[in-house]
Amino acid sequence: MKPIKAQISGVGKYAPEKVLSNLDLEKMVDTNDEWISSRTGIKRRHIAADNETTSTMAAEAGRKAIENAGLKPEDIEMVIVASLSPDMMFPASACLVQDILKLPKAGTVDVSAACSGFVYAFSMAAGYIAMGLHKNVLVIGSEVMSRFVDWKDRNTCVLFGDGAGAVVLSAVDQNSPSEVIDFILGGDGSGGDQLSLPAGGSKMPATHETVDQGMHYLKMAGNNVFKFAVRTMTDITVEILNRNNLTADKVKLVVPHQANFRINDAVRERLGMTEAQMFNNIFEYGNTSGATIPLGLAEAVEQNLLKRGDYVIFVSFGGGFTWGVSLIKW
Ligand code: ACO
């Protein structure tokens, strides 16, 4: 059976209204705008309101993506939410999104692959469509990182923010100029302790001690992650280009995970790409983990950066370690 072609038929994004600037952070921890800007590129981040959660933000981005695709709720056959900050252990955030958006025919599942979650979720959606299982799949990355960072730890709290992005992936005709072409996905669990949220699972259930010790907050060995990220994102991008007989100059836009502007700029230089080929919006949102790529893509579309047939790459790395790259024709 020939795989069925898929294209992104709609995009959507959501960012909470409240903004926390670097100057605001100066009043909270021993840091300063100059350090944060020069080391990370971040100027501000958005912070969820008390009544907002990963699923409410995911639903908002998802609703816009469905509208943007010109579809109705009943057209969506599967919802996949990528998140490391779900509303709760279960039910899955995708179930909550299904209920908020009233999607009568949608299956629901969450993906846990930290910052690579969106690329993994996108690959699953492409697989469902290629097999002929579904025609329209809603793929969302959504995070409320602000509830999982220790606001007393300047090493991590300055880096993260809240937000959501979504795409609808739809089956298209074989002669469409748009298609999902290829994926490389990987993981290395030996790096698990470099980026983790230690408590709250079956290994370390919540106790007074785990709370007292701050074990429900994200922990990170920043320097090790930085080097790993630059190397891996470069290598997998080169690999996916090579095996599809493409060179870097043929790529219209890379929409990378946004963990640090310096990471993305180092990757860009190693790939020999121009600044216009690498999308960055970390200055506005910080690292929104699984949401960075669909949020970035929605902004790239708003800015009219893409036309049908352009080669686009999504590339990410994250906790696990996990990594992933996807090559599409827009
Ligand atoms: N403000 C001021 N000073 C700070 C701050 C801060 N917010 N944070 C750290 N410092 C200090 C450190 O204490 C250190 O001081 P010292 O030299 O006196 O010891 C100094 O700044 C330099 O610290 P480094 O860690 O060496 O700084 P570096 O340039 O490596 O930048 C950073 C740190 C931004 C964390 C960088 O390593 C990075 O971006 N790493 C990757 C992070 C990442 O990608 N995380 C992925 C998360 S994805 C996911 O799956 C959740």
Short mmCIF file of C-alpha atoms and ligand atoms in Angstrom, two decimals:
data_model
loop_
_atom_site.label_atom_id
_atom_site.label_comp_id
_atom_site.label_asym_id
_atom_site.label_seq_id
_atom_site.Cartn_x
_atom_site.Cartn_y
_atom_site.Cartn_z
CA MET A 1 0.00 0.00 0.00
CA LYS A 2 1.35 3.45 -0.93
CA PRO A 3 1.57 5.77 2.13
CA ILE A 4 -1.03 8.54 2.08
CA LYS A 5 0.44 12.05 1.88
CA ALA A 6 -0.12 14.48 4.75
CA GLN A 7 0.11 18.25 4.96
CA ILE A 8 -0.26 20.78 7.75
CA SER A 9 -3.67 22.26 7.01
CA GLY A 10 -3.94 24.61 10.00
CA VAL A 11 -1.87 26.19 12.78
CA GLY A 12 -2.77 27.93 16.04
CA LYS A 13 -1.06 29.33 19.11
CA TYR A 14 -1.88 30.59 22.55
CA ALA A 15 0.21 32.57 25.02
CA PRO A 16 -1.07 33.70 28.41
CA GLU A 17 -1.64 37.42 28.82
CA LYS A 18 0.64 37.90 31.81
CA VAL A 19 4.23 38.74 30.89
CA LEU A 20 7.21 38.39 33.23
CA SER A 21 10.20 40.42 32.03
CA ASN A 22 13.84 39.98 32.95
CA LEU A 23 13.51 43.18 34.98
CA ASP A 24 10.66 41.58 36.94
CA LEU A 25 12.90 38.58 37.62
CA GLU A 26 15.64 40.85 38.97
CA LYS A 27 13.27 41.55 41.86
CA MET A 28 12.73 37.83 42.53
CA VAL A 29 16.20 36.21 42.31
CA ASP A 30 19.84 37.30 42.13
CA THR A 31 19.97 37.83 38.37
CA ASN A 32 19.92 40.66 35.83
CA ASP A 33 18.64 41.43 32.36
CA GLU A 34 22.16 41.60 30.94
CA TRP A 35 23.02 38.04 32.12
CA ILE A 36 19.76 36.50 30.92
CA SER A 37 19.74 38.32 27.55
CA SER A 38 23.36 37.66 26.69
CA ARG A 39 23.44 34.01 27.86
CA THR A 40 20.04 32.92 26.55
CA GLY A 41 18.43 35.54 24.28
CA ILE A 42 15.36 35.63 26.53
CA LYS A 43 13.82 39.04 27.31
CA ARG A 44 10.45 37.96 28.74
CA ARG A 45 8.17 34.96 29.13
CA HIS A 46 4.40 34.51 29.43
CA ILE A 47 2.94 33.09 32.65
CA ALA A 48 -0.37 31.25 32.93
CA ALA A 49 -3.14 32.80 35.01
CA ASP A 50 -4.39 30.84 38.03
CA ASN A 51 -7.34 29.47 36.11
CA GLU A 52 -5.26 28.35 33.11
CA THR A 53 -3.78 24.88 32.73
CA THR A 54 -1.95 22.91 30.07
CA SER A 55 -5.24 21.58 28.69
CA THR A 56 -7.05 24.94 28.58
CA MET A 57 -4.13 26.53 26.72
CA ALA A 58 -3.84 23.47 24.44
CA ALA A 59 -7.54 23.72 23.65
CA GLU A 60 -7.24 27.40 22.74
CA ALA A 61 -4.34 26.75 20.35
CA GLY A 62 -6.14 23.67 19.01
CA ARG A 63 -9.39 25.55 18.40
CA LYS A 64 -7.50 28.13 16.32
CA ALA A 65 -5.71 25.40 14.33
CA ILE A 66 -9.02 23.67 13.52
CA GLU A 67 -10.52 27.02 12.40
CA ASN A 68 -7.38 27.85 10.41
CA ALA A 69 -7.69 24.49 8.62
CA GLY A 70 -11.31 25.30 7.75
CA LEU A 71 -12.47 22.19 9.60
CA LYS A 72 -15.20 21.44 12.14
CA PRO A 73 -14.77 19.69 15.50
CA GLU A 74 -16.30 16.49 14.12
CA ASP A 75 -13.56 16.30 11.45
CA ILE A 76 -10.83 15.65 14.04
CA GLU A 77 -10.20 11.92 14.51
CA MET A 78 -7.30 12.02 16.96
CA VAL A 79 -5.85 14.53 19.43
CA ILE A 80 -2.25 14.15 20.54
CA VAL A 81 -0.92 16.46 23.26
CA ALA A 82 2.84 16.67 23.86
CA SER A 83 3.63 17.99 27.32
CA LEU A 84 5.90 17.51 30.31
CA SER A 85 3.54 19.60 32.45
CA PRO A 86 0.16 17.84 32.00
CA ASP A 87 -2.84 18.87 34.09
CA MET A 88 -2.40 15.66 36.10
CA MET A 89 -0.88 12.17 35.87
CA PHE A 90 -4.12 11.00 34.28
CA PRO A 91 -6.50 11.46 32.56
CA ALA A 92 -4.36 12.58 29.64
CA SER A 93 -4.48 16.28 28.77
CA ALA A 94 -5.69 15.19 25.31
CA CYS A 95 -8.88 13.84 26.96
CA LEU A 96 -9.45 17.19 28.62
CA VAL A 97 -8.88 19.00 25.30
CA GLN A 98 -11.34 16.65 23.59
CA ASP A 99 -13.95 17.62 26.16
CA ILE A 100 -13.28 21.38 26.03
CA LEU A 101 -13.40 21.46 22.23
CA LYS A 102 -16.23 18.89 22.04
CA LEU A 103 -14.53 16.69 19.45
CA PRO A 104 -17.08 13.88 19.09
CA LYS A 105 -14.97 11.49 16.99
CA ALA A 106 -11.46 12.00 18.35
CA GLY A 107 -9.17 9.47 19.99
CA THR A 108 -7.01 11.01 22.72
CA VAL A 109 -3.44 10.41 23.81
CA ASP A 110 -0.54 12.31 25.43
CA VAL A 111 3.11 12.04 24.48
CA SER A 112 5.87 12.38 27.07
CA ALA A 113 9.20 13.21 25.44
CA ALA A 114 9.96 16.55 27.14
CA CYS A 115 11.03 19.22 24.66
CA SER A 116 11.04 16.71 21.79
CA GLY A 117 7.42 15.81 22.48
CA PHE A 118 5.98 17.77 19.59
CA VAL A 119 8.22 16.17 16.96
CA TYR A 120 7.36 12.71 18.34
CA ALA A 121 3.63 13.54 18.38
CA PHE A 122 3.84 14.92 14.85
CA SER A 123 5.49 11.70 13.66
CA MET A 124 2.67 9.66 15.19
CA ALA A 125 0.08 11.82 13.43
CA ALA A 126 1.93 11.43 10.12
CA GLY A 127 2.00 7.66 10.66
CA TYR A 128 -1.75 7.47 11.33
CA ILE A 129 -2.42 9.41 8.14
CA ALA A 130 0.12 7.49 6.02
CA MET A 131 -1.61 4.22 7.04
CA GLY A 132 -5.03 5.56 6.14
CA LEU A 133 -6.22 5.31 9.74
CA HIS A 134 -7.18 9.00 10.08
CA LYS A 135 -7.72 12.00 7.79
CA ASN A 136 -7.31 14.86 10.29
CA VAL A 137 -5.17 14.73 13.42
CA LEU A 138 -4.78 17.59 15.89
CA VAL A 139 -1.26 17.76 17.32
CA ILE A 140 -0.64 20.16 20.21
CA GLY A 141 2.34 21.14 22.34
CA SER A 142 1.31 22.88 25.55
CA GLU A 143 3.15 23.67 28.76
CA VAL A 144 2.68 25.45 32.05
CA MET A 145 6.37 25.35 32.97
CA SER A 146 5.88 28.12 35.54
CA ARG A 147 4.28 25.59 37.94
CA PHE A 148 7.26 23.21 37.74
CA VAL A 149 10.21 25.57 38.10
CA ASP A 150 11.67 26.61 41.42
CA TRP A 151 11.23 30.39 41.47
CA LYS A 152 14.10 30.60 43.98
CA ASP A 153 16.58 28.85 41.64
CA ARG A 154 18.12 31.40 39.26
CA ASN A 155 19.80 28.59 37.28
CA THR A 156 16.45 27.40 35.93
CA CYS A 157 13.63 29.86 36.63
CA VAL A 158 14.90 32.49 34.19
CA LEU A 159 14.76 30.02 31.28
CA PHE A 160 11.18 28.80 31.07
CA GLY A 161 7.74 30.12 30.16
CA ASP A 162 4.18 29.02 29.39
CA GLY A 163 2.47 28.66 26.02
CA ALA A 164 0.84 26.37 23.48
CA GLY A 165 0.95 25.71 19.75
CA ALA A 166 -1.04 23.38 17.54
CA VAL A 167 -1.23 22.01 14.03
CA VAL A 168 -3.83 20.01 12.16
CA LEU A 169 -2.23 17.39 9.97
CA SER A 170 -4.50 16.28 7.14
CA ALA A 171 -4.48 13.65 4.40
CA VAL A 172 -3.98 15.19 0.94
CA ASP A 173 -3.95 14.17 -2.67
CA GLN A 174 -0.83 12.42 -3.99
CA ASN A 175 -0.07 15.35 -6.34
CA SER A 176 -0.16 17.99 -3.56
CA PRO A 177 3.01 20.15 -3.38
CA SER A 178 2.89 19.73 0.42
CA GLU A 179 3.93 16.61 2.29
CA VAL A 180 5.59 15.22 5.37
CA ILE A 181 8.78 13.67 4.05
CA ASP A 182 10.90 12.14 6.80
CA PHE A 183 11.69 11.83 10.51
CA ILE A 184 14.64 10.87 12.68
CA LEU A 185 13.76 10.24 16.32
CA GLY A 186 16.11 9.17 19.08
CA GLY A 187 16.65 8.80 22.78
CA ASP A 188 19.37 8.10 25.32
CA GLY A 189 18.03 7.29 28.77
CA SER A 190 21.50 7.41 30.31
CA GLY A 191 21.15 11.21 30.19
CA GLY A 192 17.94 11.13 32.20
CA ASP A 193 19.38 12.70 35.32
CA GLN A 194 20.65 15.75 33.38
CA LEU A 195 17.11 17.10 33.01
CA SER A 196 14.32 15.75 35.16
CA LEU A 197 11.49 16.29 37.56
CA PRO A 198 12.38 13.69 40.20
CA ALA A 199 9.31 13.32 42.41
CA GLY A 200 5.60 12.71 41.97
CA GLY A 201 5.87 9.45 40.02
CA SER A 202 5.99 5.83 41.21
CA LYS A 203 9.72 6.05 41.96
CA MET A 204 9.36 8.91 44.42
CA PRO A 205 5.70 9.48 45.31
CA ALA A 206 4.78 12.80 46.87
CA THR A 207 5.59 13.04 50.59
CA HIS A 208 6.24 15.93 52.96
CA GLU A 209 9.98 15.28 52.45
CA THR A 210 9.83 15.44 48.64
CA VAL A 211 7.97 18.73 48.89
CA ASP A 212 10.37 20.12 51.52
CA GLN A 213 13.34 19.16 49.33
CA GLY A 214 11.87 20.79 46.20
CA MET A 215 11.86 17.47 44.34
CA HIS A 216 8.73 18.41 42.41
CA TYR A 217 10.66 21.09 40.54
CA LEU A 218 12.60 20.71 37.32
CA LYS A 219 16.33 19.93 37.77
CA MET A 220 18.90 20.61 35.09
CA ALA A 221 22.65 20.33 34.46
CA GLY A 222 22.64 23.28 32.05
CA ASN A 223 26.17 23.06 30.68
CA ASN A 224 26.00 19.38 29.74
CA VAL A 225 22.62 19.89 28.10
CA PHE A 226 23.95 22.82 26.07
CA LYS A 227 26.77 20.83 24.47
CA PHE A 228 24.56 17.82 23.85
CA ALA A 229 21.91 20.01 22.23
CA VAL A 230 24.24 21.74 19.77
CA ARG A 231 25.86 18.48 18.69
CA THR A 232 22.66 16.47 18.37
CA MET A 233 20.51 19.07 16.63
CA THR A 234 23.28 19.67 14.08
CA ASP A 235 23.95 15.97 13.46
CA ILE A 236 20.34 14.92 12.93
CA THR A 237 19.63 17.88 10.65
CA VAL A 238 22.64 17.00 8.50
CA GLU A 239 21.54 13.33 8.47
CA ILE A 240 17.99 14.06 7.36
CA LEU A 241 19.21 16.43 4.63
CA ASN A 242 21.77 13.92 3.36
CA ARG A 243 19.41 11.01 3.18
CA ASN A 244 16.92 13.11 1.22
CA ASN A 245 19.61 14.42 -1.17
CA LEU A 246 19.15 18.00 0.02
CA THR A 247 21.62 20.70 0.97
CA ALA A 248 21.14 23.32 3.70
CA ASP A 249 20.62 26.14 1.19
CA LYS A 250 17.46 24.41 -0.13
CA VAL A 251 15.74 24.72 3.27
CA LYS A 252 13.43 27.72 3.56
CA LEU A 253 13.08 27.60 7.33
CA VAL A 254 14.24 25.60 10.32
CA VAL A 255 11.80 25.89 13.22
CA PRO A 256 13.93 24.63 16.10
CA HIS A 257 13.18 24.01 19.76
CA GLN A 258 13.78 27.23 21.70
CA ALA A 259 15.97 26.47 24.72
CA ASN A 260 18.67 29.06 24.20
CA PHE A 261 19.31 31.47 21.32
CA ARG A 262 23.01 30.58 21.51
CA ILE A 263 22.22 26.89 20.94
CA ASN A 264 20.18 27.65 17.82
CA ASP A 265 22.75 30.12 16.52
CA ALA A 266 25.57 27.60 16.99
CA VAL A 267 23.53 24.97 15.12
CA ARG A 268 22.78 27.48 12.35
CA GLU A 269 26.47 28.30 11.94
CA ARG A 270 27.47 24.63 11.83
CA LEU A 271 24.82 24.01 9.16
CA GLY A 272 26.04 27.02 7.15
CA MET A 273 22.60 28.60 7.16
CA THR A 274 21.65 32.27 7.08
CA GLU A 275 19.89 33.99 9.98
CA ALA A 276 16.73 34.17 7.88
CA GLN A 277 16.66 30.36 7.64
CA MET A 278 16.52 29.82 11.43
CA PHE A 279 13.35 30.88 13.23
CA ASN A 280 13.81 32.29 16.74
CA ASN A 281 11.23 33.71 19.14
CA ILE A 282 12.80 32.77 22.46
CA PHE A 283 13.18 36.45 23.39
CA GLU A 284 9.37 36.63 23.79
CA TYR A 285 8.48 33.27 25.34
CA GLY A 286 11.56 31.66 26.90
CA ASN A 287 11.63 27.87 26.72
CA THR A 288 8.07 26.52 26.51
CA SER A 289 9.36 22.96 26.10
CA GLY A 290 6.98 20.87 23.96
CA ALA A 291 5.18 24.00 22.76
CA THR A 292 8.14 25.83 21.21
CA ILE A 293 7.99 24.32 17.71
CA PRO A 294 4.22 24.62 17.00
CA LEU A 295 4.22 28.08 18.62
CA GLY A 296 7.15 29.10 16.42
CA LEU A 297 5.53 27.62 13.32
CA ALA A 298 2.28 29.50 13.97
CA GLU A 299 4.27 32.75 14.22
CA ALA A 300 6.26 31.97 11.06
CA VAL A 301 2.94 31.48 9.23
CA GLU A 302 1.56 34.74 10.69
CA GLN A 303 4.67 36.48 9.37
CA ASN A 304 4.09 34.98 5.89
CA LEU A 305 7.48 33.31 5.91
CA LEU A 306 6.28 30.14 4.16
CA LYS A 307 4.69 29.26 0.85
CA ARG A 308 3.42 25.87 -0.35
CA GLY A 309 6.26 23.59 -1.42
CA ASP A 310 8.96 25.21 0.75
CA TYR A 311 11.23 22.78 2.62
CA VAL A 312 10.80 23.21 6.38
CA ILE A 313 12.60 21.42 9.21
CA PHE A 314 11.48 20.95 12.82
CA VAL A 315 14.34 19.96 15.12
CA SER A 316 14.44 19.43 18.86
CA PHE A 317 16.25 17.91 21.80
CA GLY A 318 15.17 17.58 25.39
CA GLY A 319 14.94 15.69 28.62
CA GLY A 320 15.35 11.95 28.43
CA PHE A 321 17.56 12.62 26.55
CA THR A 322 15.29 12.71 23.52
CA TRP A 323 15.73 14.24 20.09
CA GLY A 324 13.88 14.47 16.83
CA VAL A 325 13.89 16.08 13.41
CA SER A 326 11.23 16.24 10.76
CA LEU A 327 11.50 17.34 7.13
CA ILE A 328 8.35 18.55 5.41
CA LYS A 329 7.32 20.41 2.30
CA TRP A 330 5.06 23.23 3.50
N1 ACO B 1 21.66 35.14 36.67
C1 ACO B 1 22.94 35.48 36.94
N2 ACO B 1 23.93 34.57 37.04
C2 ACO B 1 23.62 33.29 36.83
C3 ACO B 1 22.31 32.86 36.56
C4 ACO B 1 21.31 33.86 36.48
N3 ACO B 1 20.03 33.57 36.20
N4 ACO B 1 22.31 31.52 36.40
C5 ACO B 1 23.57 31.10 36.58
N5 ACO B 1 24.37 32.16 36.84
C6 ACO B 1 25.79 32.18 37.08
C7 ACO B 1 26.30 30.83 37.54
O1 ACO B 1 26.13 30.68 38.93
C8 ACO B 1 27.76 30.91 37.12
O2 ACO B 1 28.45 31.65 38.10
P1 ACO B 1 29.94 31.21 38.55
O3 ACO B 1 30.76 31.31 37.32
O4 ACO B 1 30.26 32.21 39.59
O5 ACO B 1 29.79 29.81 39.04
C9 ACO B 1 27.74 31.74 35.87
O6 ACO B 1 26.48 32.41 35.85
C10 ACO B 1 27.88 30.96 34.58
O7 ACO B 1 27.02 29.83 34.61
P2 ACO B 1 27.01 28.79 33.45
O8 ACO B 1 26.06 27.70 33.83
O9 ACO B 1 28.38 28.41 33.06
O10 ACO B 1 26.37 29.67 32.27
P3 ACO B 1 26.15 29.25 30.80
O11 ACO B 1 26.73 30.25 29.89
O12 ACO B 1 26.43 27.80 30.53
O13 ACO B 1 24.57 29.40 30.64
C11 ACO B 1 22.54 28.15 30.66
C12 ACO B 1 23.70 28.64 31.47
C13 ACO B 1 21.80 29.34 30.10
C14 ACO B 1 21.62 27.32 31.54
C15 ACO B 1 23.06 27.29 29.48
O14 ACO B 1 23.95 26.32 29.95
C16 ACO B 1 21.95 26.60 28.74
O15 ACO B 1 21.15 27.22 28.05
N6 ACO B 1 21.93 25.27 28.79
C17 ACO B 1 20.93 24.51 28.10
C18 ACO B 1 19.68 24.56 28.86
C19 ACO B 1 18.68 23.76 28.11
O16 ACO B 1 18.75 23.64 26.92
N7 ACO B 1 17.76 23.17 28.77
C20 ACO B 1 16.88 22.35 28.02
C21 ACO B 1 15.68 22.28 28.69
S1 ACO B 1 14.72 21.34 27.60
C22 ACO B 1 13.73 20.27 28.44
O17 ACO B 1 13.62 19.14 28.04
C23 ACO B 1 13.06 20.76 29.68
#
